[in-house]
Coordinates of C-alpha atoms in Angstrom, one line a residue:
M1 CA -25.7 -2.5 28.3
N2 CA -27.6 -4.9 30.5
Q3 CA -27.1 -8.7 30.6
Q4 CA -30.0 -9.4 28.4
Q5 CA -28.7 -7.2 25.6
T6 CA -25.2 -8.7 26.0
S7 CA -26.6 -12.2 25.7
S8 CA -28.5 -11.5 22.6
C9 CA -25.5 -9.9 20.9
S10 CA -23.4 -13.0 21.7
K11 CA -25.7 -15.3 19.7
Q12 CA -24.3 -15.9 16.3
D13 CA -26.9 -15.4 13.5
P14 CA -27.6 -18.8 11.8
S15 CA -27.2 -17.2 8.3
P16 CA -23.5 -17.3 7.3
L17 CA -23.8 -13.9 5.5
S18 CA -26.2 -12.2 7.7
M19 CA -25.9 -8.4 8.3
N20 CA -27.3 -8.6 11.8
D21 CA -23.9 -8.1 13.4
F22 CA -23.5 -5.0 11.2
W23 CA -26.7 -3.4 12.3
V24 CA -26.2 -4.2 16.0
E25 CA -22.7 -2.6 15.8
V26 CA -24.1 0.5 14.1
E27 CA -26.7 0.9 16.8
H28 CA -24.0 0.5 19.4
I29 CA -21.9 3.2 17.7
K30 CA -24.9 5.5 17.6
Q31 CA -25.6 5.0 21.3
T32 CA -22.0 5.6 22.2
Q33 CA -21.6 8.8 20.2
D34 CA -24.9 10.2 21.6
S35 CA -23.8 9.5 25.2
D36 CA -20.2 10.6 25.3
G37 CA -20.8 14.2 24.4
E38 CA -17.2 14.8 23.4
E39 CA -16.6 17.3 20.7
N40 CA -14.6 16.3 17.6
N41 CA -11.4 18.4 16.9
C42 CA -11.7 18.2 13.1
S43 CA -13.9 19.9 10.6
E44 CA -16.2 17.7 8.6
P45 CA -14.7 16.4 5.3
S46 CA -16.3 18.3 2.3
T47 CA -16.6 17.7 -1.4
P48 CA -14.3 19.9 -3.5
E49 CA -15.9 22.5 -5.7
E50 CA -15.8 22.3 -9.4
G51 CA -12.1 22.3 -10.6
E52 CA -10.7 21.9 -7.1
A53 CA -10.8 18.1 -7.2
E54 CA -8.8 18.1 -10.5
E55 CA -6.4 20.7 -9.1
D56 CA -5.8 18.7 -5.9
W57 CA -5.3 15.5 -8.0
L58 CA -2.7 17.1 -10.2
Q59 CA -1.0 18.5 -7.1
D60 CA -0.9 15.1 -5.4
T61 CA 0.4 13.4 -8.5
G62 CA 3.2 16.0 -9.0
L63 CA 1.8 17.3 -12.2
S64 CA 0.6 20.8 -11.0
P65 CA 3.1 22.6 -13.3
L66 CA 0.7 21.6 -16.2
I67 CA -2.0 24.0 -15.0
G68 CA -0.2 27.0 -13.6
N69 CA 2.3 29.6 -14.5
Q70 CA 5.1 27.7 -12.9
T71 CA 8.5 27.3 -14.5
T72 CA 8.6 24.7 -17.3
E73 CA 11.8 23.3 -15.8
E74 CA 10.1 21.3 -13.0
E75 CA 11.6 17.8 -12.5
N76 CA 8.3 16.2 -11.8
V77 CA 7.2 16.7 -15.4
I78 CA 9.5 13.8 -16.2
L79 CA 6.8 11.7 -14.6
L80 CA 4.8 12.0 -17.8
T81 CA 7.4 10.1 -19.7
T82 CA 6.8 7.0 -17.6
L83 CA 3.1 6.8 -18.1
T84 CA 1.1 4.1 -19.9
R85 CA -1.6 4.9 -22.4
T86 CA -4.4 4.5 -19.8
Q87 CA -2.5 6.5 -17.3
T88 CA -1.9 9.3 -19.8
M89 CA -5.7 9.2 -20.6
A90 CA -6.4 9.7 -16.9
V91 CA -4.1 12.7 -16.8
Q92 CA -5.7 14.2 -19.9
K93 CA -9.2 13.7 -18.5
R94 CA -8.4 15.6 -15.3
L95 CA -6.7 18.4 -17.3
D96 CA -9.7 18.7 -19.7
S97 CA -12.1 18.9 -16.7
Y98 CA -9.9 21.5 -15.0
S99 CA -9.7 23.5 -18.2
R100 CA -13.5 23.6 -18.6
S101 CA -14.0 24.7 -15.0
L102 CA -11.2 27.3 -15.4
R103 CA -12.8 28.7 -18.6
K104 CA -16.1 29.1 -16.7
R105 CA -14.4 31.1 -14.0
T106 CA -11.7 33.1 -15.7
K107 CA -12.1 32.4 -19.5
H108 CA -8.5 31.1 -19.6
S109 CA -7.6 27.5 -20.5
A110 CA -5.0 25.3 -18.8
R111 CA -2.0 23.9 -20.7
D112 CA -2.9 20.8 -22.8
V113 CA -0.9 17.8 -21.8
R114 CA -0.3 17.2 -25.5
D115 CA 1.3 20.6 -25.8
V116 CA 3.9 19.4 -23.3
F117 CA 5.6 17.3 -25.9
D118 CA 4.5 18.5 -29.3
K119 CA 2.9 21.7 -30.5
T120 CA 1.2 19.7 -33.1
K121 CA -1.0 18.1 -30.5
T122 CA 0.5 14.7 -30.8
R123 CA -0.6 12.6 -27.8
I124 CA 2.0 10.9 -25.6
S125 CA 0.2 7.6 -26.1
D126 CA 0.9 7.8 -29.8
C127 CA 4.6 7.6 -29.1
L128 CA 4.2 4.8 -26.6
T129 CA 1.4 2.4 -27.4
D130 CA -0.9 1.2 -30.1
G131 CA -4.6 1.9 -30.2
N132 CA -5.4 -1.1 -28.0
G133 CA -3.6 0.0 -24.9
I134 CA -0.7 -2.5 -25.4
F135 CA 2.8 -1.3 -25.9
K136 CA 3.9 -1.5 -29.6
S137 CA 7.2 -3.3 -29.0
A138 CA 7.4 -4.3 -25.4
P139 CA 6.3 -3.2 -21.9
P140 CA 8.1 -0.3 -20.2
T141 CA 11.9 -0.9 -20.1
V142 CA 14.8 0.5 -18.2
N143 CA 18.1 1.3 -19.9
G144 CA 16.7 -0.3 -23.1
K145 CA 16.6 -3.7 -21.3
T146 CA 13.6 -5.8 -20.4
S147 CA 13.2 -9.0 -18.4
K148 CA 11.8 -12.3 -19.4
S149 CA 8.9 -11.7 -17.0
S150 CA 7.7 -8.6 -19.0
N151 CA 7.7 -9.8 -22.6
S152 CA 3.9 -9.5 -23.3
L153 CA 0.4 -9.4 -22.0
D154 CA -0.4 -12.8 -23.4
K155 CA 0.7 -14.8 -20.3
V156 CA -1.4 -12.7 -17.9
S157 CA -4.6 -14.7 -18.6
E158 CA -3.0 -18.1 -18.4
T159 CA -3.5 -18.9 -14.7
L160 CA -6.8 -18.1 -13.0
N161 CA -5.4 -18.0 -9.5
T162 CA -2.3 -15.9 -10.2
F163 CA -2.0 -12.2 -9.4
Y164 CA 0.0 -10.4 -12.1
T165 CA 1.9 -7.2 -11.5
D166 CA 4.2 -6.9 -14.5
V167 CA 1.6 -5.0 -16.6
A168 CA -0.3 -2.0 -15.3
Y169 CA -3.7 -3.0 -13.9
S170 CA -5.5 -0.4 -16.0
E171 CA -3.8 -1.8 -19.1
Q172 CA -5.0 -5.3 -18.2
A173 CA -8.5 -4.0 -17.8
A174 CA -8.4 -1.9 -21.0
V175 CA -7.6 -4.9 -23.2
G176 CA -10.2 -7.1 -21.4
L177 CA -7.9 -9.7 -20.0
N178 CA -9.5 -12.6 -18.1
I179 CA -13.0 -11.8 -19.4
E180 CA -13.7 -15.5 -20.1
N181 CA -12.0 -16.7 -16.9
R182 CA -12.9 -13.7 -14.7
M183 CA -13.3 -14.5 -11.0
V184 CA -16.5 -12.9 -9.6
W185 CA -16.2 -11.7 -6.0
Q186 CA -18.3 -14.0 -3.8
P187 CA -18.1 -13.8 0.0
E188 CA -19.1 -17.4 0.3
T189 CA -16.0 -18.6 -1.5
L190 CA -12.7 -16.7 -1.5
P191 CA -10.2 -18.7 -3.6
N192 CA -6.5 -18.6 -2.8
I193 CA -4.6 -16.2 -5.2
E194 CA -0.9 -16.2 -5.4
I195 CA 1.2 -13.3 -6.7
Q196 CA 3.2 -14.0 -9.9
K197 CA 6.8 -14.6 -9.1
G198 CA 8.5 -12.9 -12.0
R199 CA 12.3 -13.1 -12.7
L200 CA 12.8 -9.7 -10.9
G201 CA 11.1 -11.1 -7.8
V202 CA 8.3 -9.7 -5.7
T203 CA 8.7 -6.2 -4.1
R204 CA 7.1 -5.5 -0.8
V205 CA 6.6 -2.0 0.6
S206 CA 9.2 -2.8 3.3
D207 CA 11.7 -3.7 0.5
L208 CA 12.0 -0.2 -0.9
S209 CA 14.0 2.6 0.7
P210 CA 12.0 5.6 2.0
L211 CA 13.4 7.6 -0.8
D212 CA 12.0 5.3 -3.5
M213 CA 8.7 4.7 -1.6
K214 CA 8.2 8.5 -1.6
Q215 CA 7.6 8.3 -5.3
V216 CA 5.1 5.4 -5.2
P217 CA 2.0 7.2 -3.9
A218 CA 1.8 9.6 -6.8
L219 CA 2.3 6.8 -9.3
A220 CA -0.3 4.6 -7.6
L221 CA -2.8 7.5 -7.5
I222 CA -2.4 8.0 -11.3
E223 CA -2.8 4.2 -11.8
V224 CA -5.8 3.7 -9.6
T225 CA -7.5 6.7 -11.3
A226 CA -6.8 5.1 -14.7
L227 CA -8.2 1.8 -13.4
F228 CA -11.4 3.5 -12.1
D229 CA -11.8 5.3 -15.4
I230 CA -11.5 2.0 -17.4
L231 CA -14.1 0.4 -15.0
D232 CA -16.4 3.4 -15.4
L233 CA -16.2 4.3 -11.7
E234 CA -15.9 7.7 -10.3
L235 CA -12.8 8.2 -8.0
K236 CA -14.2 10.7 -5.6
R237 CA -11.9 12.4 -3.0
N238 CA -12.9 14.5 -0.1
K239 CA -11.0 17.6 0.9
T240 CA -8.6 17.2 3.8
P241 CA -10.4 18.3 7.0
K242 CA -8.7 20.8 9.3
C243 CA -7.9 19.4 12.8
K244 CA -6.9 21.0 16.0
A245 CA -3.8 19.6 17.8
T246 CA -4.5 17.8 21.0
E247 CA -2.0 17.0 23.7
N248 CA -1.8 14.4 26.5
K249 CA -4.4 12.2 24.9
L250 CA -4.4 8.7 23.3
F251 CA -7.9 8.6 21.8
G252 CA -9.1 11.1 19.3
V253 CA -5.6 12.1 18.2
M254 CA -4.1 12.3 14.7
L255 CA -1.9 9.3 13.9
N256 CA 1.0 11.5 13.1
N257 CA 0.7 13.4 16.4
L258 CA 0.3 10.1 18.3
L259 CA 3.5 8.7 16.8
E260 CA 5.3 11.9 17.7
Y261 CA 4.2 11.5 21.3
D262 CA 5.4 7.9 21.3
Q263 CA 8.8 9.0 19.9
K264 CA 9.2 11.7 22.6
R265 CA 8.4 9.3 25.4
F266 CA 10.4 6.4 24.0
P267 CA 13.1 7.9 21.6
H268 CA 15.1 4.6 21.4
T269 CA 12.1 2.4 20.4
P270 CA 10.8 3.8 17.1
T271 CA 7.5 2.2 16.0
P272 CA 5.5 2.6 12.8
I273 CA 2.1 2.3 14.7
P274 CA 0.8 3.9 17.9
L275 CA 2.0 2.2 21.0
I276 CA -1.5 2.3 22.6
L277 CA -2.9 0.3 19.6
Q278 CA -0.1 -2.2 19.9
E279 CA -0.8 -2.8 23.6
I280 CA -4.6 -3.2 23.0
M281 CA -4.0 -5.8 20.3
K282 CA -1.4 -7.6 22.4
C283 CA -3.9 -7.8 25.3
L284 CA -6.5 -9.3 22.9
E285 CA -4.0 -11.7 21.4
K286 CA -3.0 -12.9 24.8
K287 CA -6.4 -13.6 26.2
G288 CA -9.1 -12.8 23.7
L289 CA -8.6 -14.8 20.6
D290 CA -10.4 -17.9 21.9
V291 CA -13.2 -16.0 23.7
Q292 CA -16.6 -16.6 22.1
G293 CA -18.0 -13.5 20.4
I294 CA -14.8 -11.5 20.7
L295 CA -15.3 -8.2 18.8
R296 CA -19.0 -8.9 18.5
I297 CA -20.0 -8.7 22.2
P298 CA -19.6 -5.1 23.5
G299 CA -17.9 -4.6 26.8
S300 CA -19.3 -2.6 29.7
Q301 CA -19.5 1.1 28.5
T302 CA -18.8 2.2 32.1
R303 CA -15.7 0.1 32.3
I304 CA -14.5 1.1 28.9
K305 CA -14.9 4.8 29.7
S306 CA -13.0 4.3 33.0
L307 CA -10.2 2.3 31.2
K308 CA -9.9 5.2 28.6
Q309 CA -9.4 7.7 31.4
C310 CA -6.9 5.5 33.2
L311 CA -4.9 5.0 29.9
E312 CA -4.9 8.7 29.3
Q313 CA -3.3 9.3 32.7
R314 CA -1.0 6.3 33.2
F315 CA -0.1 4.7 29.9
Y316 CA 3.1 6.5 29.2
D317 CA 4.2 6.2 32.8
G318 CA 4.0 2.4 32.6
L319 CA 1.6 2.3 35.5
F320 CA -1.4 0.8 33.6
G321 CA -1.9 -3.0 34.1
W322 CA -3.6 -5.1 31.4
D323 CA -3.9 -8.3 33.3
D324 CA -7.3 -7.5 34.7
V325 CA -8.8 -6.0 31.5
N326 CA -11.8 -7.9 30.3
P327 CA -11.3 -9.1 26.7
H328 CA -14.6 -7.6 25.6
D329 CA -13.7 -4.3 27.1
A330 CA -10.3 -4.5 25.3
S331 CA -12.1 -5.1 22.0
G332 CA -14.3 -2.1 22.8
L333 CA -11.2 0.0 23.3
L334 CA -9.9 -1.2 19.9
K335 CA -13.0 -0.2 18.1
L336 CA -13.2 3.1 20.1
F337 CA -9.7 4.0 19.0
L338 CA -10.6 3.5 15.4
R339 CA -13.9 5.4 15.6
E340 CA -12.4 8.4 17.5
L341 CA -9.6 9.0 15.1
P342 CA -10.1 12.7 14.0
T343 CA -9.8 11.5 10.4
P344 CA -10.5 7.9 9.4
L345 CA -7.8 5.3 9.2
L346 CA -8.4 5.1 5.5
T347 CA -8.2 8.9 5.4
A348 CA -11.0 11.3 4.7
E349 CA -9.6 11.9 1.2
Y350 CA -9.7 8.3 0.0
L351 CA -12.6 6.9 2.1
P352 CA -15.0 7.4 -0.9
A353 CA -12.6 5.5 -3.1
F354 CA -12.4 2.6 -0.7
T355 CA -16.2 2.7 -0.5
A356 CA -16.5 2.6 -4.3
V357 CA -14.5 -0.6 -4.5
Q358 CA -17.6 -2.5 -3.5
K359 CA -18.9 -1.9 -7.0
I360 CA -16.0 -3.9 -8.6
T361 CA -17.4 -7.4 -9.1
D362 CA -14.2 -8.9 -10.6
L363 CA -12.2 -10.3 -7.7
K364 CA -8.8 -9.6 -9.1
Q365 CA -9.7 -6.1 -10.1
R366 CA -11.1 -5.5 -6.6
I367 CA -7.7 -6.6 -5.1
Q368 CA -5.8 -4.5 -7.7
A369 CA -7.8 -1.4 -6.6
L370 CA -7.3 -2.1 -2.9
N371 CA -3.6 -2.7 -3.6
L372 CA -3.2 0.7 -5.2
L373 CA -5.3 2.6 -2.6
T374 CA -3.3 1.1 0.1
L375 CA -0.1 2.4 -1.5
V376 CA -1.6 5.9 -1.7
L377 CA -2.2 6.0 2.0
P378 CA 0.2 8.0 4.2
E379 CA 2.8 5.7 5.9
P380 CA 1.3 5.9 9.4
N381 CA -2.2 5.0 8.1
R382 CA -0.8 2.2 5.9
Q383 CA 1.3 0.7 8.7
T384 CA -1.6 0.9 11.2
L385 CA -3.9 -0.7 8.7
K386 CA -1.4 -3.5 8.2
A387 CA -1.2 -4.2 11.9
L388 CA -5.1 -4.1 12.2
L389 CA -5.6 -6.5 9.3
G390 CA -3.0 -8.9 10.7
F391 CA -4.8 -8.9 14.0
L392 CA -8.2 -9.5 12.4
R393 CA -6.8 -12.5 10.5
K394 CA -5.6 -14.0 13.7
V395 CA -9.1 -13.6 15.2
A396 CA -10.6 -15.3 12.2
S397 CA -8.0 -18.2 12.5
H398 CA -9.6 -19.0 15.9
E399 CA -13.1 -19.3 14.5
K400 CA -13.7 -22.8 15.9
S401 CA -13.3 -21.5 19.5
N402 CA -14.5 -17.9 19.2
L403 CA -17.3 -18.5 16.7
M404 CA -16.2 -15.4 14.7
S405 CA -16.1 -16.1 11.0
L406 CA -14.3 -13.7 8.7
W407 CA -17.7 -12.4 7.5
N408 CA -18.7 -11.7 11.1
I409 CA -15.5 -9.8 11.8
S410 CA -15.8 -7.8 8.6
T411 CA -19.4 -6.7 9.3
I412 CA -18.4 -5.5 12.8
I413 CA -15.2 -3.7 11.8
A414 CA -16.7 -2.1 8.7
P415 CA -18.9 0.5 10.5
N416 CA -16.0 1.3 12.8
L417 CA -13.8 2.2 9.9
F418 CA -16.4 4.0 7.9
L419 CA -18.7 5.6 10.5
Y420 CA -15.9 7.4 12.2
R421 CA -16.3 10.3 14.6
G422 CA -14.9 12.8 12.1
N423 CA -17.9 12.8 9.9
N424 CA -20.3 13.6 12.7
S425 CA -22.6 10.9 11.5
K426 CA -25.2 11.1 14.2
N427 CA -27.8 9.5 12.0
P428 CA -26.5 6.2 10.7
E429 CA -29.8 5.6 9.0
G430 CA -28.6 8.0 6.2
G431 CA -26.6 7.4 3.1
E432 CA -23.3 6.9 5.0
K433 CA -24.8 3.8 6.8
L434 CA -26.0 2.3 3.5
Q435 CA -22.5 2.7 2.0
A436 CA -20.8 1.3 5.0
E437 CA -23.0 -1.9 4.8
G438 CA -21.6 -2.4 1.3
V439 CA -18.0 -2.2 2.3
A440 CA -18.3 -5.1 4.7
G441 CA -17.3 -7.1 1.7
V442 CA -14.4 -4.7 1.0
V443 CA -13.1 -5.2 4.6
M444 CA -13.4 -9.0 4.1
T445 CA -11.4 -8.8 0.9
M446 CA -8.7 -6.7 2.6
V447 CA -8.3 -9.2 5.5
H448 CA -8.3 -12.3 3.4
Y449 CA -5.9 -11.0 0.7
Q450 CA -3.9 -8.6 2.8
D451 CA -0.5 -10.1 1.8
L452 CA -1.2 -8.8 -1.8
L453 CA -2.0 -5.3 -0.6
W454 CA 1.6 -4.6 0.6
T455 CA 3.1 -5.5 -2.7
V456 CA 4.6 -2.7 -4.9
P457 CA 3.6 -3.9 -8.4
T458 CA 6.5 -4.6 -10.8
F459 CA 5.2 -2.0 -13.2
L460 CA 5.3 0.7 -10.5
V461 CA 8.9 -0.3 -9.5
S462 CA 9.8 0.1 -13.2
Q463 CA 8.3 3.6 -13.2
V464 CA 10.2 4.5 -10.1
R465 CA 13.4 3.4 -11.9
K466 CA 12.6 5.7 -14.8
L467 CA 12.0 8.6 -12.5
N468 CA 15.3 8.0 -10.8
E469 CA 17.1 7.7 -14.1
N470 CA 15.8 11.1 -15.2
S471 CA 15.8 12.9 -11.9
S472 CA 18.8 15.0 -12.9
K473 CA 17.2 16.0 -16.3
R474 CA 15.4 19.3 -16.1
Y475 CA 14.2 19.7 -19.7
G476 CA 11.6 22.2 -20.8
F477 CA 8.1 21.1 -21.7
G478 CA 8.7 21.4 -25.4
D479 CA 12.3 20.2 -25.4
R480 CA 13.1 18.0 -28.4
R481 CA 15.1 15.8 -26.2
I482 CA 12.0 14.7 -24.3
R483 CA 10.3 13.8 -27.5
N484 CA 13.3 11.8 -28.6
F485 CA 13.5 10.1 -25.2
L486 CA 9.9 9.0 -25.6
R487 CA 10.6 7.4 -29.0
K488 CA 13.6 5.6 -27.6
I489 CA 12.0 4.3 -24.4
H490 CA 10.8 1.1 -26.1
T491 CA 13.7 -0.5 -27.9
D492 CA 13.4 -3.4 -30.4
K493 CA 12.2 -6.6 -28.7
E494 CA 14.7 -8.8 -30.6
K495 CA 17.6 -6.5 -29.6
N496 CA 16.5 -6.8 -25.9
E497 CA 16.5 -10.6 -26.1
K498 CA 19.9 -10.6 -27.7
N499 CA 21.3 -8.3 -25.0
H500 CA 19.8 -10.6 -22.4
T501 CA 22.0 -13.5 -23.5
E502 CA 25.2 -11.4 -23.3
A503 CA 25.0 -10.8 -19.5
S504 CA 27.4 -13.4 -18.3
K505 CA 30.2 -12.0 -16.3
H506 CA 31.6 -11.7 -12.8
V507 CA 29.8 -9.4 -10.4
K508 CA 31.1 -8.1 -7.2
V509 CA 28.8 -8.1 -4.2
G510 CA 29.9 -5.8 -1.4
C511 CA 29.7 -7.5 2.0
S512 CA 32.3 -5.5 3.9
L513 CA 30.2 -5.7 7.1
F514 CA 31.3 -9.3 7.5
L515 CA 34.4 -9.8 5.3
K516 CA 37.3 -7.5 4.3
E517 CA 37.1 -8.6 0.7
T518 CA 34.2 -8.6 -1.8
L519 CA 32.4 -11.8 -2.9
H520 CA 32.8 -12.8 -6.5
V521 CA 29.9 -14.7 -8.2
E522 CA 29.6 -16.0 -11.7
L523 CA 26.6 -14.4 -13.3
N524 CA 24.5 -16.8 -15.3
E525 CA 20.9 -17.3 -16.5
G526 CA 19.9 -19.4 -13.5
L527 CA 21.7 -17.5 -10.7
K528 CA 19.3 -16.2 -8.0
A529 CA 19.7 -13.9 -5.0
K530 CA 19.4 -16.8 -2.6
D531 CA 22.2 -18.5 -4.4
V532 CA 24.5 -15.6 -3.7
L533 CA 23.5 -15.6 0.0
Q534 CA 24.2 -19.3 0.2
Q535 CA 27.6 -18.9 -1.4
F536 CA 28.4 -16.0 1.0
R537 CA 27.5 -18.2 4.0
K538 CA 29.7 -21.0 2.7
Q539 CA 32.6 -18.7 2.3
V540 CA 32.2 -17.2 5.7
T541 CA 32.0 -20.7 7.3
Q542 CA 35.4 -21.4 5.7
H543 CA 36.8 -18.5 7.7
L544 CA 35.3 -19.0 11.1
W545 CA 38.5 -17.8 12.8
Q546 CA 37.8 -14.3 11.5
W547 CA 34.4 -14.2 13.2
V548 CA 35.4 -13.6 16.8
N549 CA 33.6 -10.5 18.0
S550 CA 31.8 -10.2 14.6
A551 CA 28.2 -9.7 13.7
A552 CA 27.5 -13.5 13.8
L553 CA 26.5 -15.1 17.1
M554 CA 28.4 -18.1 18.4
K555 CA 26.3 -20.7 20.1
C556 CA 27.5 -22.6 23.2
N557 CA 28.2 -25.7 21.1
G558 CA 30.8 -23.7 19.0
S559 CA 28.5 -23.4 15.9
F560 CA 27.6 -20.1 14.4
E561 CA 24.2 -18.5 13.9
F562 CA 24.1 -16.0 11.1
P563 CA 21.9 -12.8 11.4
N564 CA 19.0 -12.5 9.0
L565 CA 20.8 -11.4 5.9
D566 CA 19.4 -10.1 2.6
L567 CA 20.8 -9.1 -0.7
Y568 CA 20.2 -5.5 -1.7
E569 CA 20.5 -3.6 -5.0
V570 CA 21.9 -0.1 -4.2
G571 CA 22.3 2.8 -6.6
G572 CA 21.9 3.1 -10.3
N573 CA 18.2 3.6 -11.0
I574 CA 17.1 2.7 -7.5
S575 CA 18.0 4.1 -4.1
E576 CA 17.9 0.8 -2.3
R577 CA 15.8 -2.4 -2.7
C578 CA 15.8 -5.6 -0.7
L579 CA 15.8 -8.4 -3.2
D580 CA 13.4 -11.3 -3.3
P581 CA 15.4 -14.5 -2.8
N582 CA 14.1 -15.8 -6.1
T583 CA 15.3 -12.7 -8.1
Y584 CA 17.2 -13.8 -11.2
L585 CA 20.3 -11.6 -11.2
V586 CA 20.9 -11.6 -14.9
D587 CA 17.5 -9.8 -15.3
L588 CA 18.4 -7.5 -12.5
Q589 CA 21.7 -6.6 -14.1
N590 CA 19.8 -5.8 -17.3
V591 CA 17.4 -3.4 -15.7
N592 CA 20.0 -1.8 -13.4
P593 CA 23.5 -2.3 -14.9
T594 CA 25.1 0.4 -12.7
G595 CA 23.7 -0.7 -9.4
E596 CA 25.7 -2.4 -6.7
W597 CA 24.7 -5.5 -4.8
V598 CA 25.3 -5.5 -1.0
I599 CA 24.7 -8.2 1.6
K600 CA 23.5 -6.8 4.9
P601 CA 21.0 -7.5 7.7
R602 CA 17.5 -6.2 7.2
P603 CA 16.7 -3.4 9.7
P604 CA 14.5 -4.5 12.6
V605 CA 10.9 -3.3 12.6
S606 CA 8.9 -3.0 15.8
H607 CA 5.3 -3.9 15.3
I608 CA 2.8 -6.6 16.0
S609 CA 3.2 -9.5 13.5

């Protein structure tokens, strides 16, 4: 690009919500794709045929036994016992659609989800909820216990700027919560929204063990489908494209393969995101955050192409130097990395769903949908997206010096996420381009409210607990015990409240990593996880002589610096969960009475923060 073009691109459009940056970026992408001549290693994503979409959906949610001749003793069928009314309706809708397509092809019908529990066609929702989508007695409980934070839907609409996760998002939408006080999405004004801090605390993705997180995507997929159904939006999913493996490359490589290459080269430094992406963002953070027009001004295509070749040859050998890289060239490498992914960062399957979020005008529901879609993403994509959004927020925080507002950044990044190389979009003037323009607001929402996206909603954690409780039960579809279990899931509300007041006792917290004996705490209504950690530190301080050669670090002045410790719940109906410091332990004891509490350091995570 010549100097005149570069200069024109660096001028910020006077309109705060102008799409000029978007169109300039799209044109730049088109020129780049036309000139590089490289062949994509993946097939184009395609729309599933009639019945295939529903079959794939049921497969991904763990409910494929409902449509085949598989054994009726599948463990994943227990998933149905955890569903809300709206989630059950979403399952039924996909089964009905699959049945219709199957009858057209083979004149055979699929199993009705109502037949799973009752041959008289009684719906699951009849056992669980009333006709308005609200639980008859109380929200989902665990072990017959419920916490104070989950007593009803009434409090959900009390605070306008609070993000509630105790009740399923689709249930909130079904009963029309916040209709009067709804927050319409407006890019000019993005209000601060804080997550509700319930008595069980907030659960982040990093707080759950891999074993528990493995169950979250299926549950999140069912819930986001139910939410889209309530909002009258179609949840479209593309078929997964087939990709050829490539070696000795950094660009145009699947994230999974790239992480494997990183692990082979540096086996002792595991990282959740590609090393090359980390280094590019580090370079930009070091000398690009205050540069005017960063991300907007394209670097020299000749230099970027040369840098790409050098990185392919020297990166893993540690021979590539970043000191002389122009910041605009580095931003060009960042956008090139995103565009050349064989499948998009948001995945080919769910890119249409992310695109459809632009049609959600209610701000909280928009965030809810993005929260669920983020949880559905494969871990490498989710971790990489988190790093990218964190970096973009840093760029926006330097707006006074770099003249890049959050809207400017979003309009530039959106086409790089949605006009990816894998769809072979040689003509951005088509429908793909028009859709990408709309998701500039979606990208803006993701960057601004990114902290909410990495939250595992309390209602999903509750469903994970139920799945864990019943993982050893392999009942048949028509087993009477399942029907009885459904009727007993929701116990009497007054009985729950009575049980809640009886949980005052001594609880042992295992902390053998630091002390030979367990720590005893008095369990009461006001005790929080942070209080246990404070008591632990106080007890350890009283035994300083035991800490020679221990996990604590002694400073030169003779004082002690404790490692970053957290309190975990382990076992029972959860594999492992790091507790929010504000978790009320009485409520935790109620929902997981057989779990143990352990104090230990949080494992280090290597990524850009």
